[in-house]
Amino acid sequence: MTGSVPDSDLLAAVHAFFTAELRGDVASLERLLAPDYQGFDLAGHPQDRDAVLAPYRTGTVKLEQLTPTDLHTRRFGDIGLVTGRSLIRGHTAGKAFDLRHRFLDVFVLRDQRWQLVASQVTTM
């Protein structure tokens, strides 16, 4: 454990991120997603923070279900790795989607809170 932030706070941040996505809670996503975030979407395209937030800001994406499973966390000082699977159902631009994927998320502890700085998802 680093500083006064318990390891359980990493898993709480992961759940908070999923909840914010499900609710379309842009303010919470902005707090949890680091300004320097870099990741890759299901098609392998690079994404920055703005690309992740844009569909939530415009209401283009509406999630109906987001169920994470098989969550595992590993902490290395101020870096936390999270792996798992998720089922996501919803609509984007009026079209329904049903996705199952595995993910690896990298969080960094900044100012006593975890922020997502990188992610990679793979379709199952």
Phi, psi and omega in degrees: 000140179251133179060217183252015181265116181289156180301329180298339179293334177295312179295324177297321178294322178298312179296323178296322179295313178300317180297317179297320177297313182299320182274351185067032184276089185298319181300316178292319178299320179297324178289323186274337182262118184297146177303331181261022180304140173219134179205189180225136179276183183299333179272001180086008179280139177294146178228140169253183183303314181298322179294326178288317185283331186307312182294333177283320179297320183271349182078013180296325180252135177228114179270139176253333179211139173214103185242107176276145175221166176052040180287132175226136178239147173223136182243135177232084184065242181267014178242132178236131176255136180230126175240155178175189176233158175211151173248125182231127176232144178173204180226142172226127183051038177082357180255134179287147173220155180217105187241142171233128181209163171258153180216156170231118178246141178244122178249150175235138178276115180229130179051044176065024174215151181275138175229141177284124182246341181201150176204155177220130177239148180226131179292140176260000000 
